[in-house]
Protein backbone atom coordinates (compact mmCIF):
# COMPACT_ATOMS: atom_id res chain seq x y z
CA UNK A 1 0.00 0.00 0.00
CA UNK A 2 1.19 3.52 -0.73
CA UNK A 3 0.33 6.85 0.79
CA UNK A 4 -2.31 8.44 -1.39
CA UNK A 5 -4.62 11.44 -1.53
CA UNK A 6 -8.17 11.39 -2.88
CA UNK A 7 -10.80 13.99 -3.71
CA UNK A 8 -14.11 13.60 -1.89
CA UNK A 9 -17.13 15.88 -2.24
CA UNK A 10 -20.38 15.93 -0.31
CA UNK A 11 -22.91 16.74 -3.02
CA UNK A 12 -25.69 19.34 -2.61
CA UNK A 13 -28.17 16.70 -1.35
CA UNK A 14 -25.78 15.71 1.44
CA UNK A 15 -25.32 19.34 2.49
CA UNK A 16 -29.06 20.15 2.27
CA UNK A 17 -29.93 17.06 4.32
CA UNK A 18 -27.48 17.98 7.08
CA UNK A 19 -25.24 14.96 6.51
CA UNK A 20 -21.88 16.77 6.51
CA UNK A 21 -20.98 15.82 10.09
CA UNK A 22 -22.13 12.22 9.65
CA UNK A 23 -19.95 11.81 6.56
CA UNK A 24 -16.86 13.50 8.02
CA UNK A 25 -17.20 11.27 11.09
CA UNK A 26 -16.98 8.11 8.98
CA UNK A 27 -13.74 9.19 7.29
CA UNK A 28 -12.16 10.39 10.55
CA UNK A 29 -13.18 7.28 12.46
CA UNK A 30 -11.73 5.06 9.75
CA UNK A 31 -8.33 6.70 10.30
CA UNK A 32 -7.91 8.77 7.16
CA UNK A 33 -6.36 12.23 7.48
CA UNK A 34 -8.12 15.38 6.34
CA UNK A 35 -5.70 17.65 4.46
CA UNK A 36 -8.12 20.05 2.72
CA UNK A 37 -11.72 21.17 3.27
CA UNK A 38 -13.95 23.94 1.89
CA UNK A 39 -17.55 24.68 1.03
CA UNK A 40 -18.42 26.18 -2.35
CA UNK A 41 -21.11 26.42 -4.98
CA UNK A 42 -19.38 25.02 -8.07
CA UNK A 43 -19.49 26.95 -11.32
CA UNK A 44 -20.91 25.18 -14.37
CA UNK A 45 -17.45 25.18 -15.93
CA UNK A 46 -15.92 23.46 -12.90
CA UNK A 47 -18.72 20.86 -12.72
CA UNK A 48 -18.45 20.12 -16.44
CA UNK A 49 -14.69 19.60 -16.15
CA UNK A 50 -15.12 17.41 -13.09
CA UNK A 51 -17.67 15.17 -14.81
CA UNK A 52 -16.05 15.49 -18.27
CA UNK A 53 -15.80 11.72 -18.74
CA UNK A 54 -19.62 11.55 -18.61
CA UNK A 55 -20.13 14.35 -21.16
CA UNK A 56 -21.86 12.07 -23.70
CA UNK A 57 -24.12 10.35 -21.17
CA UNK A 58 -27.84 11.21 -21.15
CA UNK A 59 -27.75 12.21 -17.48
CA UNK A 60 -24.84 14.68 -17.95
CA UNK A 61 -26.70 18.00 -18.07
CA UNK A 62 -29.02 16.99 -15.21
CA UNK A 63 -25.98 15.96 -13.18
CA UNK A 64 -24.27 19.31 -13.80
CA UNK A 65 -27.52 21.18 -12.97
CA UNK A 66 -27.70 19.30 -9.70
CA UNK A 67 -24.04 19.67 -8.68
CA UNK A 68 -24.17 23.44 -9.29
CA UNK A 69 -27.52 23.87 -7.50
CA UNK A 70 -26.07 24.67 -4.07
CA UNK A 71 -23.09 24.33 -1.78
CA UNK A 72 -20.96 21.24 -1.79
CA UNK A 73 -18.24 20.32 0.70
CA UNK A 74 -14.98 19.57 -1.12
CA UNK A 75 -12.27 17.63 0.68
CA UNK A 76 -8.94 15.94 0.23
CA UNK A 77 -8.23 12.92 2.43
CA UNK A 78 -4.84 11.25 2.80
CA UNK A 79 -3.86 7.76 3.90
CA UNK A 80 -2.57 4.35 2.90
CA UNK A 81 -4.84 3.06 0.15
CA UNK A 82 -7.26 5.95 0.71
CA UNK A 83 -8.52 6.00 -2.90
CA UNK A 84 -10.01 2.51 -2.81
CA UNK A 85 -10.68 2.75 0.92
CA UNK A 86 -12.84 5.83 0.42
CA UNK A 87 -14.74 4.15 -2.43
CA UNK A 88 -15.47 1.29 -0.02
CA UNK A 89 -16.76 3.69 2.65
CA UNK A 90 -18.89 5.38 -0.03
CA UNK A 91 -20.43 2.23 -1.55
CA UNK A 92 -21.83 1.45 -5.00
CA UNK A 93 -23.02 4.20 -7.35
CA UNK A 94 -26.64 2.95 -7.17
CA UNK A 95 -27.57 3.44 -3.53
CA UNK A 96 -30.05 0.57 -3.56
CA UNK A 97 -27.19 -1.73 -4.55
CA UNK A 98 -24.76 -0.21 -2.05
CA UNK A 99 -24.14 -2.40 0.98
CA UNK A 100 -25.63 -1.33 4.31
CA UNK A 101 -22.82 0.16 6.36
CA UNK A 102 -21.62 2.26 3.43
CA UNK A 103 -22.49 5.95 3.12
CA UNK A 104 -24.73 5.46 0.08
CA UNK A 105 -26.08 2.16 1.45
CA UNK A 106 -27.13 3.83 4.68
CA UNK A 107 -28.09 7.33 3.56
CA UNK A 108 -29.46 7.31 -0.02
CA UNK A 109 -31.86 5.62 -2.44
CA UNK A 110 -31.60 7.52 -5.74
CA UNK A 111 -28.61 7.31 -8.15
CA UNK A 112 -29.06 11.01 -8.97
CA UNK A 113 -28.99 11.90 -5.26
CA UNK A 114 -26.25 9.64 -3.97
CA UNK A 115 -24.83 12.13 -1.47
CA UNK A 116 -21.10 11.90 -2.14
CA UNK A 117 -18.37 11.74 -4.77
CA UNK A 118 -15.01 9.97 -4.49
CA UNK A 119 -12.14 9.70 -6.99
CA UNK A 120 -11.98 6.28 -8.64
CA UNK A 121 -8.22 5.90 -9.23
CA UNK A 122 -4.83 7.55 -8.88
CA UNK A 123 -4.99 9.54 -12.10
CA UNK A 124 -8.54 10.70 -11.43
CA UNK A 125 -7.59 11.66 -7.88
CA UNK A 126 -4.63 13.77 -9.04
CA UNK A 127 -6.75 15.43 -11.73
CA UNK A 128 -9.65 16.16 -9.36
CA UNK A 129 -7.47 17.44 -6.49
CA UNK A 130 -5.76 19.84 -8.92
CA UNK A 131 -9.11 20.91 -10.34
CA UNK A 132 -10.76 21.73 -7.00
CA UNK A 133 -7.87 22.84 -4.79
CA UNK A 134 -4.84 25.13 -4.97
CA UNK A 135 -1.77 23.54 -3.43
CA UNK A 136 -1.80 26.33 -0.79
CA UNK A 137 -5.21 25.03 0.38
CA UNK A 138 -3.78 21.60 1.26
CA UNK A 139 -1.93 21.03 4.52
CA UNK A 140 0.88 18.65 5.39
CA UNK A 141 0.55 17.77 9.05
CA UNK A 142 1.14 14.94 11.48
CA UNK A 143 -1.73 13.86 13.76
CA UNK A 144 -0.84 13.99 17.46
CA UNK A 145 -1.66 10.28 17.75
CA UNK A 146 0.73 9.48 14.91
CA UNK A 147 2.69 7.00 17.03
CA UNK A 148 -0.47 4.90 17.57
CA UNK A 149 -1.05 4.44 13.86
CA UNK A 150 0.46 1.50 12.01
CA UNK A 151 3.48 2.56 10.01
P1 LIG B 1 -19.53 7.29 -9.02
O1 LIG B 1 -20.03 8.59 -8.42
O2 LIG B 1 -19.88 6.12 -8.14
O3 LIG B 1 -18.06 7.33 -9.39
P2 LIG B 1 -20.07 7.49 -11.87
O4 LIG B 1 -20.43 6.32 -12.75
O5 LIG B 1 -18.72 8.09 -12.03
O6 LIG B 1 -20.34 7.05 -10.37
O7 LIG B 1 -21.18 8.59 -12.13
C1 LIG B 1 -21.01 9.90 -11.61
C2 LIG B 1 -22.32 10.35 -11.01
O8 LIG B 1 -23.27 10.49 -12.05
C3 LIG B 1 -22.95 9.33 -10.04
O9 LIG B 1 -22.47 9.45 -8.73
C4 LIG B 1 -24.42 9.72 -10.14
O10 LIG B 1 -24.72 10.81 -9.28
C5 LIG B 1 -24.56 10.16 -11.59
N1 LIG B 1 -25.06 9.07 -12.42
C6 LIG B 1 -24.37 7.99 -12.86
N2 LIG B 1 -25.14 7.18 -13.59
C7 LIG B 1 -26.37 7.78 -13.63
C8 LIG B 1 -27.62 7.43 -14.24
O11 LIG B 1 -27.76 6.39 -14.90
N3 LIG B 1 -28.64 8.30 -14.03
C9 LIG B 1 -28.51 9.44 -13.29
N4 LIG B 1 -27.36 9.80 -12.71
C10 LIG B 1 -26.30 8.98 -12.87
MG1 LIG C 1 -17.02 8.34 -10.88
PDB file of C-alpha atoms and ligand atoms in Angstrom:
ATOM      1  CA  UNK A   1       0.000   0.000   0.000  1.00  0.00           C
ATOM      2  CA  UNK A   2       1.187   3.521  -0.732  1.00  0.00           C
ATOM      3  CA  UNK A   3       0.328   6.846   0.791  1.00  0.00           C
ATOM      4  CA  UNK A   4      -2.308   8.442  -1.391  1.00  0.00           C
ATOM      5  CA  UNK A   5      -4.617  11.436  -1.534  1.00  0.00           C
ATOM      6  CA  UNK A   6      -8.169  11.392  -2.878  1.00  0.00           C
ATOM      7  CA  UNK A   7     -10.799  13.988  -3.709  1.00  0.00           C
ATOM      8  CA  UNK A   8     -14.109  13.601  -1.885  1.00  0.00           C
ATOM      9  CA  UNK A   9     -17.131  15.883  -2.240  1.00  0.00           C
ATOM     10  CA  UNK A  10     -20.382  15.928  -0.313  1.00  0.00           C
ATOM     11  CA  UNK A  11     -22.909  16.740  -3.021  1.00  0.00           C
ATOM     12  CA  UNK A  12     -25.691  19.337  -2.610  1.00  0.00           C
ATOM     13  CA  UNK A  13     -28.165  16.705  -1.351  1.00  0.00           C
ATOM     14  CA  UNK A  14     -25.780  15.714   1.444  1.00  0.00           C
ATOM     15  CA  UNK A  15     -25.317  19.336   2.489  1.00  0.00           C
ATOM     16  CA  UNK A  16     -29.062  20.147   2.265  1.00  0.00           C
ATOM     17  CA  UNK A  17     -29.932  17.064   4.318  1.00  0.00           C
ATOM     18  CA  UNK A  18     -27.482  17.984   7.079  1.00  0.00           C
ATOM     19  CA  UNK A  19     -25.241  14.955   6.511  1.00  0.00           C
ATOM     20  CA  UNK A  20     -21.883  16.775   6.511  1.00  0.00           C
ATOM     21  CA  UNK A  21     -20.984  15.823  10.093  1.00  0.00           C
ATOM     22  CA  UNK A  22     -22.130  12.218   9.653  1.00  0.00           C
ATOM     23  CA  UNK A  23     -19.952  11.807   6.564  1.00  0.00           C
ATOM     24  CA  UNK A  24     -16.859  13.499   8.017  1.00  0.00           C
ATOM     25  CA  UNK A  25     -17.204  11.272  11.085  1.00  0.00           C
ATOM     26  CA  UNK A  26     -16.982   8.115   8.984  1.00  0.00           C
ATOM     27  CA  UNK A  27     -13.741   9.192   7.289  1.00  0.00           C
ATOM     28  CA  UNK A  28     -12.163  10.390  10.551  1.00  0.00           C
ATOM     29  CA  UNK A  29     -13.181   7.279  12.462  1.00  0.00           C
ATOM     30  CA  UNK A  30     -11.728   5.064   9.748  1.00  0.00           C
ATOM     31  CA  UNK A  31      -8.331   6.702  10.304  1.00  0.00           C
ATOM     32  CA  UNK A  32      -7.909   8.767   7.158  1.00  0.00           C
ATOM     33  CA  UNK A  33      -6.364  12.229   7.484  1.00  0.00           C
ATOM     34  CA  UNK A  34      -8.124  15.381   6.341  1.00  0.00           C
ATOM     35  CA  UNK A  35      -5.698  17.646   4.459  1.00  0.00           C
ATOM     36  CA  UNK A  36      -8.119  20.049   2.721  1.00  0.00           C
ATOM     37  CA  UNK A  37     -11.725  21.172   3.267  1.00  0.00           C
ATOM     38  CA  UNK A  38     -13.945  23.937   1.889  1.00  0.00           C
ATOM     39  CA  UNK A  39     -17.554  24.684   1.032  1.00  0.00           C
ATOM     40  CA  UNK A  40     -18.417  26.176  -2.348  1.00  0.00           C
ATOM     41  CA  UNK A  41     -21.112  26.421  -4.977  1.00  0.00           C
ATOM     42  CA  UNK A  42     -19.383  25.016  -8.071  1.00  0.00           C
ATOM     43  CA  UNK A  43     -19.486  26.946 -11.324  1.00  0.00           C
ATOM     44  CA  UNK A  44     -20.911  25.180 -14.368  1.00  0.00           C
ATOM     45  CA  UNK A  45     -17.447  25.184 -15.930  1.00  0.00           C
ATOM     46  CA  UNK A  46     -15.923  23.457 -12.902  1.00  0.00           C
ATOM     47  CA  UNK A  47     -18.716  20.865 -12.715  1.00  0.00           C
ATOM     48  CA  UNK A  48     -18.447  20.117 -16.439  1.00  0.00           C
ATOM     49  CA  UNK A  49     -14.690  19.600 -16.151  1.00  0.00           C
ATOM     50  CA  UNK A  50     -15.119  17.410 -13.088  1.00  0.00           C
ATOM     51  CA  UNK A  51     -17.674  15.169 -14.806  1.00  0.00           C
ATOM     52  CA  UNK A  52     -16.052  15.494 -18.265  1.00  0.00           C
ATOM     53  CA  UNK A  53     -15.802  11.717 -18.736  1.00  0.00           C
ATOM     54  CA  UNK A  54     -19.616  11.554 -18.613  1.00  0.00           C
ATOM     55  CA  UNK A  55     -20.127  14.349 -21.163  1.00  0.00           C
ATOM     56  CA  UNK A  56     -21.855  12.074 -23.700  1.00  0.00           C
ATOM     57  CA  UNK A  57     -24.120  10.355 -21.169  1.00  0.00           C
ATOM     58  CA  UNK A  58     -27.843  11.210 -21.148  1.00  0.00           C
ATOM     59  CA  UNK A  59     -27.749  12.214 -17.482  1.00  0.00           C
ATOM     60  CA  UNK A  60     -24.838  14.679 -17.953  1.00  0.00           C
ATOM     61  CA  UNK A  61     -26.703  17.999 -18.070  1.00  0.00           C
ATOM     62  CA  UNK A  62     -29.015  16.990 -15.208  1.00  0.00           C
ATOM     63  CA  UNK A  63     -25.975  15.956 -13.182  1.00  0.00           C
ATOM     64  CA  UNK A  64     -24.267  19.311 -13.804  1.00  0.00           C
ATOM     65  CA  UNK A  65     -27.517  21.177 -12.967  1.00  0.00           C
ATOM     66  CA  UNK A  66     -27.698  19.296  -9.698  1.00  0.00           C
ATOM     67  CA  UNK A  67     -24.038  19.673  -8.683  1.00  0.00           C
ATOM     68  CA  UNK A  68     -24.171  23.443  -9.292  1.00  0.00           C
ATOM     69  CA  UNK A  69     -27.523  23.868  -7.498  1.00  0.00           C
ATOM     70  CA  UNK A  70     -26.072  24.670  -4.074  1.00  0.00           C
ATOM     71  CA  UNK A  71     -23.092  24.334  -1.776  1.00  0.00           C
ATOM     72  CA  UNK A  72     -20.958  21.240  -1.788  1.00  0.00           C
ATOM     73  CA  UNK A  73     -18.244  20.320   0.699  1.00  0.00           C
ATOM     74  CA  UNK A  74     -14.984  19.568  -1.121  1.00  0.00           C
ATOM     75  CA  UNK A  75     -12.271  17.628   0.677  1.00  0.00           C
ATOM     76  CA  UNK A  76      -8.943  15.941   0.228  1.00  0.00           C
ATOM     77  CA  UNK A  77      -8.228  12.924   2.432  1.00  0.00           C
ATOM     78  CA  UNK A  78      -4.838  11.250   2.803  1.00  0.00           C
ATOM     79  CA  UNK A  79      -3.858   7.760   3.899  1.00  0.00           C
ATOM     80  CA  UNK A  80      -2.572   4.349   2.899  1.00  0.00           C
ATOM     81  CA  UNK A  81      -4.836   3.059   0.152  1.00  0.00           C
ATOM     82  CA  UNK A  82      -7.260   5.949   0.705  1.00  0.00           C
ATOM     83  CA  UNK A  83      -8.525   5.999  -2.902  1.00  0.00           C
ATOM     84  CA  UNK A  84     -10.008   2.506  -2.811  1.00  0.00           C
ATOM     85  CA  UNK A  85     -10.675   2.750   0.919  1.00  0.00           C
ATOM     86  CA  UNK A  86     -12.843   5.826   0.421  1.00  0.00           C
ATOM     87  CA  UNK A  87     -14.739   4.151  -2.429  1.00  0.00           C
ATOM     88  CA  UNK A  88     -15.473   1.291  -0.017  1.00  0.00           C
ATOM     89  CA  UNK A  89     -16.761   3.687   2.650  1.00  0.00           C
ATOM     90  CA  UNK A  90     -18.887   5.378  -0.034  1.00  0.00           C
ATOM     91  CA  UNK A  91     -20.434   2.229  -1.548  1.00  0.00           C
ATOM     92  CA  UNK A  92     -21.829   1.450  -5.002  1.00  0.00           C
ATOM     93  CA  UNK A  93     -23.022   4.198  -7.346  1.00  0.00           C
ATOM     94  CA  UNK A  94     -26.644   2.946  -7.171  1.00  0.00           C
ATOM     95  CA  UNK A  95     -27.573   3.444  -3.531  1.00  0.00           C
ATOM     96  CA  UNK A  96     -30.055   0.572  -3.559  1.00  0.00           C
ATOM     97  CA  UNK A  97     -27.192  -1.728  -4.555  1.00  0.00           C
ATOM     98  CA  UNK A  98     -24.765  -0.211  -2.045  1.00  0.00           C
ATOM     99  CA  UNK A  99     -24.139  -2.397   0.980  1.00  0.00           C
ATOM    100  CA  UNK A 100     -25.634  -1.334   4.306  1.00  0.00           C
ATOM    101  CA  UNK A 101     -22.818   0.160   6.364  1.00  0.00           C
ATOM    102  CA  UNK A 102     -21.617   2.259   3.429  1.00  0.00           C
ATOM    103  CA  UNK A 103     -22.493   5.947   3.117  1.00  0.00           C
ATOM    104  CA  UNK A 104     -24.726   5.463   0.084  1.00  0.00           C
ATOM    105  CA  UNK A 105     -26.080   2.164   1.446  1.00  0.00           C
ATOM    106  CA  UNK A 106     -27.130   3.829   4.684  1.00  0.00           C
ATOM    107  CA  UNK A 107     -28.092   7.328   3.556  1.00  0.00           C
ATOM    108  CA  UNK A 108     -29.459   7.306  -0.022  1.00  0.00           C
ATOM    109  CA  UNK A 109     -31.863   5.616  -2.437  1.00  0.00           C
ATOM    110  CA  UNK A 110     -31.599   7.516  -5.737  1.00  0.00           C
ATOM    111  CA  UNK A 111     -28.611   7.313  -8.146  1.00  0.00           C
ATOM    112  CA  UNK A 112     -29.064  11.011  -8.969  1.00  0.00           C
ATOM    113  CA  UNK A 113     -28.993  11.905  -5.255  1.00  0.00           C
ATOM    114  CA  UNK A 114     -26.255   9.636  -3.974  1.00  0.00           C
ATOM    115  CA  UNK A 115     -24.829  12.128  -1.472  1.00  0.00           C
ATOM    116  CA  UNK A 116     -21.097  11.902  -2.136  1.00  0.00           C
ATOM    117  CA  UNK A 117     -18.371  11.744  -4.770  1.00  0.00           C
ATOM    118  CA  UNK A 118     -15.012   9.970  -4.494  1.00  0.00           C
ATOM    119  CA  UNK A 119     -12.140   9.703  -6.987  1.00  0.00           C
ATOM    120  CA  UNK A 120     -11.976   6.281  -8.639  1.00  0.00           C
ATOM    121  CA  UNK A 121      -8.218   5.899  -9.227  1.00  0.00           C
ATOM    122  CA  UNK A 122      -4.828   7.550  -8.876  1.00  0.00           C
ATOM    123  CA  UNK A 123      -4.993   9.541 -12.102  1.00  0.00           C
ATOM    124  CA  UNK A 124      -8.544  10.700 -11.429  1.00  0.00           C
ATOM    125  CA  UNK A 125      -7.589  11.660  -7.878  1.00  0.00           C
ATOM    126  CA  UNK A 126      -4.633  13.766  -9.045  1.00  0.00           C
ATOM    127  CA  UNK A 127      -6.754  15.428 -11.730  1.00  0.00           C
ATOM    128  CA  UNK A 128      -9.648  16.164  -9.360  1.00  0.00           C
ATOM    129  CA  UNK A 129      -7.469  17.439  -6.493  1.00  0.00           C
ATOM    130  CA  UNK A 130      -5.764  19.842  -8.918  1.00  0.00           C
ATOM    131  CA  UNK A 131      -9.111  20.906 -10.339  1.00  0.00           C
ATOM    132  CA  UNK A 132     -10.760  21.734  -7.000  1.00  0.00           C
ATOM    133  CA  UNK A 133      -7.865  22.836  -4.786  1.00  0.00           C
ATOM    134  CA  UNK A 134      -4.842  25.127  -4.973  1.00  0.00           C
ATOM    135  CA  UNK A 135      -1.769  23.540  -3.428  1.00  0.00           C
ATOM    136  CA  UNK A 136      -1.797  26.334  -0.795  1.00  0.00           C
ATOM    137  CA  UNK A 137      -5.211  25.034   0.380  1.00  0.00           C
ATOM    138  CA  UNK A 138      -3.783  21.604   1.259  1.00  0.00           C
ATOM    139  CA  UNK A 139      -1.935  21.029   4.516  1.00  0.00           C
ATOM    140  CA  UNK A 140       0.880  18.650   5.390  1.00  0.00           C
ATOM    141  CA  UNK A 141       0.547  17.773   9.052  1.00  0.00           C
ATOM    142  CA  UNK A 142       1.142  14.940  11.482  1.00  0.00           C
ATOM    143  CA  UNK A 143      -1.727  13.860  13.759  1.00  0.00           C
ATOM    144  CA  UNK A 144      -0.842  13.995  17.465  1.00  0.00           C
ATOM    145  CA  UNK A 145      -1.662  10.275  17.754  1.00  0.00           C
ATOM    146  CA  UNK A 146       0.729   9.485  14.908  1.00  0.00           C
ATOM    147  CA  UNK A 147       2.694   6.997  17.033  1.00  0.00           C
ATOM    148  CA  UNK A 148      -0.465   4.897  17.572  1.00  0.00           C
ATOM    149  CA  UNK A 149      -1.054   4.442  13.861  1.00  0.00           C
ATOM    150  CA  UNK A 150       0.459   1.496  12.008  1.00  0.00           C
ATOM    151  CA  UNK A 151       3.484   2.559  10.006  1.00  0.00           C
TER     152      UNK A 151
HETATM  153  P1  LIG B   1     -19.530   7.294  -9.022  1.00  0.00           P
HETATM  154  O1  LIG B   1     -20.025   8.591  -8.423  1.00  0.00           O
HETATM  155  O2  LIG B   1     -19.881   6.118  -8.137  1.00  0.00           O
HETATM  156  O3  LIG B   1     -18.064   7.332  -9.386  1.00  0.00           O
HETATM  157  P2  LIG B   1     -20.069   7.485 -11.873  1.00  0.00           P
HETATM  158  O4  LIG B   1     -20.428   6.317 -12.754  1.00  0.00           O
HETATM  159  O5  LIG B   1     -18.722   8.088 -12.034  1.00  0.00           O
HETATM  160  O6  LIG B   1     -20.342   7.048 -10.366  1.00  0.00           O
HETATM  161  O7  LIG B   1     -21.178   8.595 -12.134  1.00  0.00           O
HETATM  162  C1  LIG B   1     -21.012   9.900 -11.609  1.00  0.00           C
HETATM  163  C2  LIG B   1     -22.320  10.350 -11.008  1.00  0.00           C
HETATM  164  O8  LIG B   1     -23.271  10.495 -12.052  1.00  0.00           O
HETATM  165  C3  LIG B   1     -22.954   9.332 -10.043  1.00  0.00           C
HETATM  166  O9  LIG B   1     -22.470   9.449  -8.733  1.00  0.00           O
HETATM  167  C4  LIG B   1     -24.422   9.716 -10.143  1.00  0.00           C
HETATM  168  O10 LIG B   1     -24.725  10.812  -9.284  1.00  0.00           O
HETATM  169  C5  LIG B   1     -24.557  10.157 -11.586  1.00  0.00           C
HETATM  170  N1  LIG B   1     -25.061   9.067 -12.419  1.00  0.00           N
HETATM  171  C6  LIG B   1     -24.373   7.990 -12.857  1.00  0.00           C
HETATM  172  N2  LIG B   1     -25.142   7.177 -13.586  1.00  0.00           N
HETATM  173  C7  LIG B   1     -26.372   7.776 -13.626  1.00  0.00           C
HETATM  174  C8  LIG B   1     -27.615   7.430 -14.239  1.00  0.00           C
HETATM  175  O11 LIG B   1     -27.758   6.387 -14.899  1.00  0.00           O
HETATM  176  N3  LIG B   1     -28.639   8.300 -14.031  1.00  0.00           N
HETATM  177  C9  LIG B   1     -28.510   9.442 -13.294  1.00  0.00           C
HETATM  178  N4  LIG B   1     -27.360   9.795 -12.707  1.00  0.00           N
HETATM  179  C10 LIG B   1     -26.300   8.976 -12.866  1.00  0.00           C
HETATM  180 MG1  LIG B   2     -17.024   8.344 -10.877  1.00  0.00          MG
END
